[in-house]
Amino acid sequence: MVDGRAQPRPNRLLLIGMMGSGKTTVGRLAAERLGWPHLDSDAEVEAATGKTVPEIFAVLGEPAFRAAETTALVRALDTEPVVVSVAGGAVLDTGNRRLIREGGTVVWLRAEVDTLTDRIGDGAGRPLLDGDTERALAELDAVRRLLYTQLADAVVDVDDMTPEQVARAAVLALDRAEA
Ligand code: S3P
């Protein structure tokens, strides 16, 4: 705080939410609208390690993936302005939550588990969804919902919206937060 007023927010839009909520697509569209670069934490992890996310989980294990995820987040938040699509599980880590909270305007793309299940299908290529996709998503959602709630400056209910509509709503939320 300076003179009793909050510091200006960094020029960053951070999209959080469950896998299947549309963070990557919406992030790209929002970045186009803003004329800002777009970074996706999973893509950054893949670029840094030379491995796909499923390969990292299979070969190195989830803790190694989470460590690479934190590194990717730190790097992404070194850029400004930027739109960052933050992978669904990054919020599990306390340090990541602080980075996200302080990193810019945080918009939660909130979706019902039914919506996520419809979009994700059999969960192929998603390491945490082996087996019963709907049940796994419901369990992950139950743990994470409160964390997303605590972090979000704004929430967009994406279930009945197109990616373009969600991107427009996210950019509006950013404009309002910066006003
Ligand atoms: C994960 C979400 C995925 C990916 C990995 C783990 C999670 O990213 O990082 O499969 O724990 O929710 P998206 O949220 O971009 O799908």
Coordinates of C-alpha atoms in Angstrom, one line a residue, residues 50-166:
G50 CA 11.2 -31.4 -24.2
K51 CA 8.6 -33.9 -23.0
T52 CA 4.8 -33.9 -23.2
V53 CA 2.8 -33.6 -19.9
P54 CA 1.8 -37.3 -20.0
E55 CA 5.4 -38.3 -20.6
I56 CA 6.6 -36.2 -17.6
F57 CA 4.0 -37.8 -15.3
A58 CA 4.9 -41.3 -16.6
V59 CA 8.6 -41.0 -16.6
L60 CA 9.5 -38.5 -13.9
G61 CA 6.3 -38.5 -11.8
E62 CA 3.9 -35.9 -10.6
P63 CA 6.2 -34.2 -8.1
A64 CA 8.7 -33.5 -11.0
F65 CA 5.8 -32.2 -13.1
R66 CA 4.7 -29.9 -10.3
A67 CA 8.2 -28.5 -9.8
A68 CA 8.5 -27.8 -13.5
E69 CA 5.0 -26.2 -13.4
T70 CA 6.2 -23.8 -10.6
T71 CA 9.3 -22.8 -12.7
A72 CA 7.0 -22.2 -15.7
L73 CA 4.7 -20.0 -13.7
V74 CA 7.5 -17.9 -12.3
R75 CA 8.9 -17.4 -15.8
A76 CA 5.5 -16.6 -17.2
L77 CA 4.9 -14.0 -14.5
D78 CA 8.2 -12.3 -15.4
T79 CA 6.5 -11.0 -18.5
E80 CA 4.1 -8.1 -18.7
P81 CA 1.6 -7.5 -20.3
V82 CA 0.6 -11.1 -20.8
V83 CA -2.3 -13.5 -20.6
V84 CA -1.4 -16.7 -18.8
S85 CA -3.5 -19.9 -18.9
V86 CA -2.6 -21.6 -15.6
A87 CA -2.9 -25.4 -15.6
G88 CA -5.7 -26.7 -13.4
G89 CA -3.5 -28.2 -10.6
A90 CA -1.1 -25.3 -10.1
V91 CA -3.4 -23.9 -7.4
L92 CA -2.6 -26.8 -5.1
D93 CA 0.7 -25.3 -4.1
T94 CA 0.8 -22.5 -1.6
G95 CA 3.7 -20.7 -3.3
N96 CA 2.0 -20.9 -6.6
R97 CA -1.2 -19.5 -5.1
R98 CA 0.7 -16.5 -3.9
L99 CA 2.3 -16.0 -7.3
I100 CA -1.1 -16.2 -9.0
R101 CA -2.7 -13.9 -6.4
E102 CA -0.1 -11.2 -6.8
G103 CA 0.5 -11.8 -10.5
G104 CA -2.4 -9.9 -11.9
T105 CA -6.2 -10.1 -12.4
V106 CA -7.3 -13.7 -11.9
V107 CA -10.4 -15.0 -13.7
W108 CA -11.8 -18.4 -12.8
L109 CA -13.4 -20.2 -15.8
R110 CA -16.0 -22.2 -13.7
A111 CA -17.6 -25.2 -15.2
E112 CA -19.9 -27.9 -13.9
V113 CA -18.4 -31.4 -13.7
D114 CA -20.9 -32.5 -16.3
T115 CA -19.6 -29.9 -18.7
L116 CA -16.0 -30.9 -18.1
T117 CA -16.8 -34.6 -18.5
D118 CA -18.6 -34.0 -21.8
R119 CA -15.7 -31.9 -23.1
I120 CA -12.9 -34.2 -22.0
G121 CA -14.5 -37.5 -23.0
D122 CA -12.4 -40.6 -22.1
G123 CA -9.6 -38.5 -20.6
A124 CA -7.0 -39.7 -23.1
G125 CA -3.7 -37.8 -22.7
R126 CA -4.7 -36.6 -19.2
P127 CA -2.6 -38.3 -16.6
L128 CA -4.9 -37.8 -13.6
L129 CA -8.0 -39.1 -15.4
D130 CA -7.2 -42.8 -15.8
G131 CA -10.4 -44.8 -15.3
D132 CA -13.7 -43.2 -14.5
T133 CA -13.3 -39.7 -15.9
E134 CA -16.4 -38.2 -14.3
R135 CA -15.6 -39.5 -10.9
A136 CA -12.0 -38.3 -11.1
L137 CA -13.0 -34.9 -12.3
A138 CA -15.6 -34.6 -9.4
E139 CA -12.9 -35.6 -6.9
L140 CA -10.4 -33.0 -8.3
D141 CA -13.1 -30.4 -8.5
A142 CA -14.2 -30.9 -4.9
V143 CA -10.7 -30.3 -3.6
R144 CA -9.9 -27.3 -5.9
R145 CA -13.2 -25.4 -6.0
L146 CA -12.4 -23.5 -2.7
L147 CA -8.9 -22.6 -3.9
Y148 CA -10.3 -21.2 -7.2
T149 CA -12.9 -19.3 -5.2
Q150 CA -10.3 -17.8 -3.0
L151 CA -8.0 -16.7 -5.8
A152 CA -10.5 -15.4 -8.3
D153 CA -11.1 -11.6 -8.8
A154 CA -13.9 -12.6 -11.2
V155 CA -15.7 -15.8 -12.2
V156 CA -17.1 -16.7 -15.6
D157 CA -19.6 -19.6 -15.8
V158 CA -18.5 -21.2 -19.0
D159 CA -21.0 -24.0 -19.3
D160 CA -23.3 -22.4 -21.9
M161 CA -20.8 -20.0 -23.4
T162 CA -18.6 -20.1 -26.6
P163 CA -14.9 -19.6 -26.1
E164 CA -15.3 -16.2 -27.8
Q165 CA -18.0 -15.2 -25.3
V166 CA -15.8 -16.4 -22.4

